[in-house]
Amino acid sequence: MYRQFDLREIGQTRWKNGGGLTQEIVSWPLHSGVHDFQWRVSVASITASGPFSTFPDVDRIILLLGGDGIRLRAPEQALDQSLDQLYRPLHFAGDWRTECELLGSASRDFNVMTRRDSVAADVQILRERTTAPASDSGLVFAASGTWILRTHSDIRLQPETGICWAGEPLQWTASPAEDTAAVLIAVRIFGRTQQ
């Protein structure tokens, strides 16, 4: 599977617990749901404080895309972390009973979830030309600025667009198209034996 996507064309769905809205970019295997995905990448809009949905046996990485940010608390796990700076990944377990508090206006967040017993994720924030090693599954997302992505062919990624792939090795080189504060989010998914 290999495809380009434009986040502006992806509809919103309610969170698993009904407390927010999500735009699902990819869920693998294709057509898997919230209970049987192996890995999943989405963007969430958080407009009110409240609990996060729990995802047993899932590891999560979340980072702020816009807004004033959130504070995450899981008292039983000694998690008390503010996510108030753009593009700083925070790792935590989906099993944890985690409360989310808005720090001001609505928050917009990038989420990566992986099934702990089979796969893991590495998330990198890129601001300059980068060549990535081949990986069997992953995603790149232009969070800001325009990027030129060289894979099978040259792809121009405008803000809010990207590519995702699974089940076939892909190597790529990404370069900002202009000398601006461009940010590319790169997600690599790998099997636990590949760490």
PDB file of N, CA and C in Angstrom, residues 109-181:
ATOM      1  N   ASP A 109      -3.601  18.034  17.605  1.00  0.00           N
ATOM      2  CA  ASP A 109      -2.495  17.134  17.915  1.00  0.00           C
ATOM      3  C   ASP A 109      -2.338  16.027  16.883  1.00  0.00           C
ATOM      4  N   PHE A 110      -1.079  15.633  16.674  1.00  0.00           N
ATOM      5  CA  PHE A 110      -0.707  14.543  15.774  1.00  0.00           C
ATOM      6  C   PHE A 110      -0.473  13.308  16.640  1.00  0.00           C
ATOM      7  N   ASN A 111      -1.098  12.187  16.284  1.00  0.00           N
ATOM      8  CA  ASN A 111      -1.062  10.980  17.116  1.00  0.00           C
ATOM      9  C   ASN A 111      -0.573   9.773  16.341  1.00  0.00           C
ATOM     10  N   VAL A 112       0.325   9.014  16.957  1.00  0.00           N
ATOM     11  CA  VAL A 112       0.784   7.741  16.403  1.00  0.00           C
ATOM     12  C   VAL A 112       0.513   6.672  17.457  1.00  0.00           C
ATOM     13  N   MET A 113      -0.143   5.580  17.055  1.00  0.00           N
ATOM     14  CA  MET A 113      -0.429   4.482  17.983  1.00  0.00           C
ATOM     15  C   MET A 113       0.069   3.175  17.382  1.00  0.00           C
ATOM     16  N   THR A 114       0.735   2.374  18.208  1.00  0.00           N
ATOM     17  CA  THR A 114       1.273   1.095  17.747  1.00  0.00           C
ATOM     18  C   THR A 114       0.905  -0.013  18.730  1.00  0.00           C
ATOM     19  N   ARG A 115       0.570  -1.178  18.192  1.00  0.00           N
ATOM     20  CA  ARG A 115       0.250  -2.340  19.014  1.00  0.00           C
ATOM     21  C   ARG A 115       1.538  -2.872  19.623  1.00  0.00           C
ATOM     22  N   ARG A 116       1.641  -2.816  20.920  1.00  0.00           N
ATOM     23  CA  ARG A 116       2.895  -3.028  21.649  1.00  0.00           C
ATOM     24  C   ARG A 116       3.545  -4.384  21.397  1.00  0.00           C
ATOM     25  N   ASP A 117       2.762  -5.420  21.183  1.00  0.00           N
ATOM     26  CA  ASP A 117       3.344  -6.756  21.054  1.00  0.00           C
ATOM     27  C   ASP A 117       3.901  -7.042  19.664  1.00  0.00           C
ATOM     28  N   SER A 118       3.683  -6.118  18.709  1.00  0.00           N
ATOM     29  CA  SER A 118       4.127  -6.429  17.349  1.00  0.00           C
ATOM     30  C   SER A 118       4.974  -5.347  16.692  1.00  0.00           C
ATOM     31  N   VAL A 119       4.621  -4.069  16.873  1.00  0.00           N
ATOM     32  CA  VAL A 119       5.352  -2.999  16.185  1.00  0.00           C
ATOM     33  C   VAL A 119       5.642  -1.840  17.131  1.00  0.00           C
ATOM     34  N   ALA A 120       6.536  -0.972  16.693  1.00  0.00           N
ATOM     35  CA  ALA A 120       6.865   0.253  17.421  1.00  0.00           C
ATOM     36  C   ALA A 120       7.044   1.363  16.395  1.00  0.00           C
ATOM     37  N   ALA A 121       7.080   2.604  16.880  1.00  0.00           N
ATOM     38  CA  ALA A 121       7.201   3.757  15.982  1.00  0.00           C
ATOM     39  C   ALA A 121       8.366   4.634  16.400  1.00  0.00           C
ATOM     40  N   ASP A 122       8.977   5.250  15.406  1.00  0.00           N
ATOM     41  CA  ASP A 122       9.981   6.281  15.627  1.00  0.00           C
ATOM     42  C   ASP A 122       9.467   7.534  14.912  1.00  0.00           C
ATOM     43  N   VAL A 123       9.381   8.649  15.641  1.00  0.00           N
ATOM     44  CA  VAL A 123       8.883   9.903  15.070  1.00  0.00           C
ATOM     45  C   VAL A 123      10.009  10.922  15.070  1.00  0.00           C
ATOM     46  N   GLN A 124      10.285  11.498  13.914  1.00  0.00           N
ATOM     47  CA  GLN A 124      11.323  12.517  13.786  1.00  0.00           C
ATOM     48  C   GLN A 124      10.714  13.802  13.236  1.00  0.00           C
ATOM     49  N   ILE A 125      11.231  14.933  13.732  1.00  0.00           N
ATOM     50  CA  ILE A 125      10.822  16.243  13.262  1.00  0.00           C
ATOM     51  C   ILE A 125      11.957  16.789  12.405  1.00  0.00           C
ATOM     52  N   LEU A 126      11.688  17.004  11.116  1.00  0.00           N
ATOM     53  CA  LEU A 126      12.725  17.406  10.166  1.00  0.00           C
ATOM     54  C   LEU A 126      12.525  18.862   9.753  1.00  0.00           C
ATOM     55  N   ARG A 127      13.641  19.584   9.675  1.00  0.00           N
ATOM     56  CA  ARG A 127      13.600  20.983   9.257  1.00  0.00           C
ATOM     57  C   ARG A 127      14.592  21.268   8.126  1.00  0.00           C
ATOM     58  N   GLU A 128      15.323  20.262   7.698  1.00  0.00           N
ATOM     59  CA  GLU A 128      16.309  20.442   6.622  1.00  0.00           C
ATOM     60  C   GLU A 128      16.362  19.176   5.784  1.00  0.00           C
ATOM     61  N   ARG A 129      17.128  19.253   4.695  1.00  0.00           N
ATOM     62  CA  ARG A 129      17.209  18.108   3.776  1.00  0.00           C
ATOM     63  C   ARG A 129      17.646  16.855   4.522  1.00  0.00           C
ATOM     64  N   THR A 130      16.896  15.760   4.297  1.00  0.00           N
ATOM     65  CA  THR A 130      17.159  14.505   5.005  1.00  0.00           C
ATOM     66  C   THR A 130      16.915  13.341   4.060  1.00  0.00           C
ATOM     67  N   THR A 131      17.797  12.357   4.109  1.00  0.00           N
ATOM     68  CA  THR A 131      17.578  11.089   3.415  1.00  0.00           C
ATOM     69  C   THR A 131      17.316  10.030   4.465  1.00  0.00           C
ATOM     70  N   ALA A 132      16.191   9.352   4.352  1.00  0.00           N
ATOM     71  CA  ALA A 132      15.801   8.352   5.341  1.00  0.00           C
ATOM     72  C   ALA A 132      16.159   6.960   4.846  1.00  0.00           C
ATOM     73  N   PRO A 133      16.547   6.061   5.743  1.00  0.00           N
ATOM     74  CA  PRO A 133      16.764   4.679   5.336  1.00  0.00           C
ATOM     75  C   PRO A 133      15.439   4.039   4.946  1.00  0.00           C
ATOM     76  N   ALA A 134      15.500   3.015   4.123  1.00  0.00           N
ATOM     77  CA  ALA A 134      14.280   2.333   3.697  1.00  0.00           C
ATOM     78  C   ALA A 134      13.573   1.716   4.899  1.00  0.00           C
ATOM     79  N   SER A 135      12.248   1.808   4.908  1.00  0.00           N
ATOM     80  CA  SER A 135      11.450   1.143   5.930  1.00  0.00           C
ATOM     81  C   SER A 135      10.218   0.550   5.269  1.00  0.00           C
ATOM     82  N   ASP A 136       9.729  -0.556   5.834  1.00  0.00           N
ATOM     83  CA  ASP A 136       8.600  -1.267   5.231  1.00  0.00           C
ATOM     84  C   ASP A 136       7.278  -0.527   5.388  1.00  0.00           C
ATOM     85  N   SER A 137       7.177   0.293   6.447  1.00  0.00           N
ATOM     86  CA  SER A 137       5.940   1.029   6.698  1.00  0.00           C
ATOM     87  C   SER A 137       6.278   2.387   7.285  1.00  0.00           C
ATOM     88  N   GLY A 138       5.434   3.386   7.007  1.00  0.00           N
ATOM     89  CA  GLY A 138       5.679   4.702   7.578  1.00  0.00           C
ATOM     90  C   GLY A 138       4.784   5.769   6.976  1.00  0.00           C
ATOM     91  N   LEU A 139       5.126   7.009   7.329  1.00  0.00           N
ATOM     92  CA  LEU A 139       4.325   8.150   6.898  1.00  0.00           C
ATOM     93  C   LEU A 139       5.179   9.399   6.994  1.00  0.00           C
ATOM     94  N   VAL A 140       4.999  10.325   6.057  1.00  0.00           N
ATOM     95  CA  VAL A 140       5.580  11.660   6.176  1.00  0.00           C
ATOM     96  C   VAL A 140       4.460  12.673   5.994  1.00  0.00           C
ATOM     97  N   PHE A 141       4.517  13.747   6.790  1.00  0.00           N
ATOM     98  CA  PHE A 141       3.447  14.745   6.819  1.00  0.00           C
ATOM     99  C   PHE A 141       4.067  16.129   6.863  1.00  0.00           C
ATOM    100  N   ALA A 142       3.704  16.974   5.899  1.00  0.00           N
ATOM    101  CA  ALA A 142       4.197  18.360   5.870  1.00  0.00           C
ATOM    102  C   ALA A 142       3.388  19.185   6.864  1.00  0.00           C
ATOM    103  N   ALA A 143       3.952  19.396   8.046  1.00  0.00           N
ATOM    104  CA  ALA A 143       3.250  20.153   9.081  1.00  0.00           C
ATOM    105  C   ALA A 143       3.250  21.637   8.772  1.00  0.00           C
ATOM    106  N   SER A 144       4.333  22.132   8.164  1.00  0.00           N
ATOM    107  CA  SER A 144       4.377  23.530   7.726  1.00  0.00           C
ATOM    108  C   SER A 144       5.375  23.655   6.582  1.00  0.00           C
ATOM    109  N   GLY A 145       5.163  24.656   5.757  1.00  0.00           N
ATOM    110  CA  GLY A 145       6.041  24.839   4.609  1.00  0.00           C
ATOM    111  C   GLY A 145       5.773  23.808   3.521  1.00  0.00           C
ATOM    112  N   THR A 146       6.443  23.996   2.391  1.00  0.00           N
ATOM    113  CA  THR A 146       6.329  23.080   1.259  1.00  0.00           C
ATOM    114  C   THR A 146       7.606  22.256   1.158  1.00  0.00           C
ATOM    115  N   TRP A 147       7.448  20.964   0.883  1.00  0.00           N
ATOM    116  CA  TRP A 147       8.581  20.039   0.804  1.00  0.00           C
ATOM    117  C   TRP A 147       8.606  19.343  -0.552  1.00  0.00           C
ATOM    118  N   ILE A 148       9.813  19.027  -1.019  1.00  0.00           N
ATOM    119  CA  ILE A 148       9.993  18.173  -2.190  1.00  0.00           C
ATOM    120  C   ILE A 148      10.431  16.806  -1.673  1.00  0.00           C
ATOM    121  N   LEU A 149       9.620  15.800  -1.954  1.00  0.00           N
ATOM    122  CA  LEU A 149       9.899  14.439  -1.509  1.00  0.00           C
ATOM    123  C   LEU A 149      10.287  13.601  -2.716  1.00  0.00           C
ATOM    124  N   ARG A 150      11.468  13.016  -2.669  1.00  0.00           N
ATOM    125  CA  ARG A 150      11.958  12.182  -3.763  1.00  0.00           C
ATOM    126  C   ARG A 150      11.849  10.716  -3.358  1.00  0.00           C
ATOM    127  N   THR A 151      10.968   9.989  -4.066  1.00  0.00           N
ATOM    128  CA  THR A 151      10.809   8.548  -3.850  1.00  0.00           C
ATOM    129  C   THR A 151      10.901   7.896  -5.220  1.00  0.00           C
ATOM    130  N   HIS A 152       9.813   7.247  -5.658  1.00  0.00           N
ATOM    131  CA  HIS A 152       9.763   6.711  -7.016  1.00  0.00           C
ATOM    132  C   HIS A 152       9.786   7.857  -8.024  1.00  0.00           C
ATOM    133  N   SER A 153       9.235   8.996  -7.601  1.00  0.00           N
ATOM    134  CA  SER A 153       9.238  10.212  -8.410  1.00  0.00           C
ATOM    135  C   SER A 153       9.260  11.393  -7.445  1.00  0.00           C
ATOM    136  N   ASP A 154       9.356  12.595  -7.970  1.00  0.00           N
ATOM    137  CA  ASP A 154       9.347  13.785  -7.116  1.00  0.00           C
ATOM    138  C   ASP A 154       7.907  14.179  -6.789  1.00  0.00           C
ATOM    139  N   ILE A 155       7.649  14.401  -5.513  1.00  0.00           N
ATOM    140  CA  ILE A 155       6.316  14.795  -5.046  1.00  0.00           C
ATOM    141  C   ILE A 155       6.465  16.111  -4.301  1.00  0.00           C
ATOM    142  N   ARG A 156       5.613  17.052  -4.628  1.00  0.00           N
ATOM    143  CA  ARG A 156       5.612  18.336  -3.928  1.00  0.00           C
ATOM    144  C   ARG A 156       4.545  18.271  -2.832  1.00  0.00           C
ATOM    145  N   LEU A 157       4.973  18.328  -1.595  1.00  0.00           N
ATOM    146  CA  LEU A 157       4.058  18.253  -0.460  1.00  0.00           C
ATOM    147  C   LEU A 157       3.756  19.662   0.046  1.00  0.00           C
ATOM    148  N   GLN A 158       2.516  20.078  -0.123  1.00  0.00           N
ATOM    149  CA  GLN A 158       2.056  21.340   0.446  1.00  0.00           C
ATOM    150  C   GLN A 158       1.724  21.096   1.923  1.00  0.00           C
ATOM    151  N   PRO A 159       1.587  22.158   2.731  1.00  0.00           N
ATOM    152  CA  PRO A 159       1.188  21.969   4.120  1.00  0.00           C
ATOM    153  C   PRO A 159      -0.107  21.151   4.226  1.00  0.00           C
ATOM    154  N   GLU A 160      -0.160  20.265   5.204  1.00  0.00           N
ATOM    155  CA  GLU A 160      -1.311  19.410   5.488  1.00  0.00           C
ATOM    156  C   GLU A 160      -1.428  18.230   4.521  1.00  0.00           C
ATOM    157  N   THR A 161      -0.366  17.935   3.755  1.00  0.00           N
ATOM    158  CA  THR A 161      -0.387  16.771   2.871  1.00  0.00           C
ATOM    159  C   THR A 161       0.792  15.861   3.216  1.00  0.00           C
ATOM    160  N   GLY A 162       0.740  14.632   2.683  1.00  0.00           N
ATOM    161  CA  GLY A 162       1.825  13.701   2.943  1.00  0.00           C
ATOM    162  C   GLY A 162       1.638  12.423   2.163  1.00  0.00           C
ATOM    163  N   ILE A 163       2.451  11.426   2.523  1.00  0.00           N
ATOM    164  CA  ILE A 163       2.323  10.089   1.961  1.00  0.00           C
ATOM    165  C   ILE A 163       2.392   9.081   3.093  1.00  0.00           C
ATOM    166  N   CYS A 164       1.784   7.924   2.872  1.00  0.00           N
ATOM    167  CA  CYS A 164       1.932   6.810   3.811  1.00  0.00           C
ATOM    168  C   CYS A 164       2.097   5.532   3.005  1.00  0.00           C
ATOM    169  N   TRP A 165       2.730   4.547   3.600  1.00  0.00           N
ATOM    170  CA  TRP A 165       2.974   3.291   2.914  1.00  0.00           C
ATOM    171  C   TRP A 165       3.065   2.158   3.935  1.00  0.00           C
ATOM    172  N   ALA A 166       2.831   0.940   3.454  1.00  0.00           N
ATOM    173  CA  ALA A 166       2.931  -0.246   4.315  1.00  0.00           C
ATOM    174  C   ALA A 166       3.139  -1.472   3.444  1.00  0.00           C
ATOM    175  N   GLY A 167       3.938  -2.397   3.954  1.00  0.00           N
ATOM    176  CA  GLY A 167       4.121  -3.668   3.283  1.00  0.00           C
ATOM    177  C   GLY A 167       5.093  -3.666   2.127  1.00  0.00           C
ATOM    178  N   GLU A 168       5.756  -2.524   1.884  1.00  0.00           N
ATOM    179  CA  GLU A 168       6.745  -2.473   0.805  1.00  0.00           C
ATOM    180  C   GLU A 168       7.818  -1.462   1.197  1.00  0.00           C
ATOM    181  N   PRO A 169       9.094  -1.827   1.074  1.00  0.00           N
ATOM    182  CA  PRO A 169      10.158  -0.903   1.482  1.00  0.00           C
ATOM    183  C   PRO A 169      10.133   0.387   0.667  1.00  0.00           C
ATOM    184  N   LEU A 170      10.331   1.491   1.354  1.00  0.00           N
ATOM    185  CA  LEU A 170      10.373   2.786   0.681  1.00  0.00           C
ATOM    186  C   LEU A 170      11.502   3.608   1.279  1.00  0.00           C
ATOM    187  N   GLN A 171      12.347   4.146   0.398  1.00  0.00           N
ATOM    188  CA  GLN A 171      13.396   5.066   0.811  1.00  0.00           C
ATOM    189  C   GLN A 171      13.079   6.424   0.199  1.00  0.00           C
ATOM    190  N   TRP A 172      13.362   7.500   0.932  1.00  0.00           N
ATOM    191  CA  TRP A 172      13.014   8.824   0.430  1.00  0.00           C
ATOM    192  C   TRP A 172      14.018   9.861   0.898  1.00  0.00           C
ATOM    193  N   THR A 173      14.045  10.970   0.150  1.00  0.00           N
ATOM    194  CA  THR A 173      14.802  12.161   0.514  1.00  0.00           C
ATOM    195  C   THR A 173      13.822  13.329   0.499  1.00  0.00           C
ATOM    196  N   ALA A 174      13.851  14.144   1.551  1.00  0.00           N
ATOM    197  CA  ALA A 174      12.959  15.293   1.646  1.00  0.00           C
ATOM    198  C   ALA A 174      13.778  16.566   1.778  1.00  0.00           C
ATOM    199  N   SER A 175      13.347  17.615   1.070  1.00  0.00           N
ATOM    200  CA  SER A 175      14.014  18.918   1.129  1.00  0.00           C
ATOM    201  C   SER A 175      12.965  20.015   1.191  1.00  0.00           C
ATOM    202  N   PRO A 176      13.159  21.031   2.057  1.00  0.00           N
ATOM    203  CA  PRO A 176      12.243  22.178   2.023  1.00  0.00           C
ATOM    204  C   PRO A 176      12.303  22.840   0.651  1.00  0.00           C
ATOM    205  N   ALA A 177      11.143  23.231   0.118  1.00  0.00           N
ATOM    206  CA  ALA A 177      11.103  23.837  -1.213  1.00  0.00           C
ATOM    207  C   ALA A 177      11.608  25.260  -1.199  1.00  0.00           C
ATOM    208  N   GLU A 178      11.426  25.940  -0.081  1.00  0.00           N
ATOM    209  CA  GLU A 178      11.913  27.310   0.047  1.00  0.00           C
ATOM    210  C   GLU A 178      12.696  27.433   1.345  1.00  0.00           C
ATOM    211  N   ASP A 179      13.397  28.542   1.490  1.00  0.00           N
ATOM    212  CA  ASP A 179      14.164  28.782   2.712  1.00  0.00           C
ATOM    213  C   ASP A 179      13.227  29.375   3.770  1.00  0.00           C
ATOM    214  N   THR A 180      12.363  28.514   4.316  1.00  0.00           N
ATOM    215  CA  THR A 180      11.393  28.949   5.316  1.00  0.00           C
ATOM    216  C   THR A 180      11.462  28.016   6.515  1.00  0.00           C
ATOM    217  N   ALA A 181      10.646  28.296   7.504  1.00  0.00           N
ATOM    218  CA  ALA A 181      10.604  27.462   8.704  1.00  0.00           C
ATOM    219  C   ALA A 181       9.711  26.250   8.450  1.00  0.00           C
TER     220      ALA A 181
END
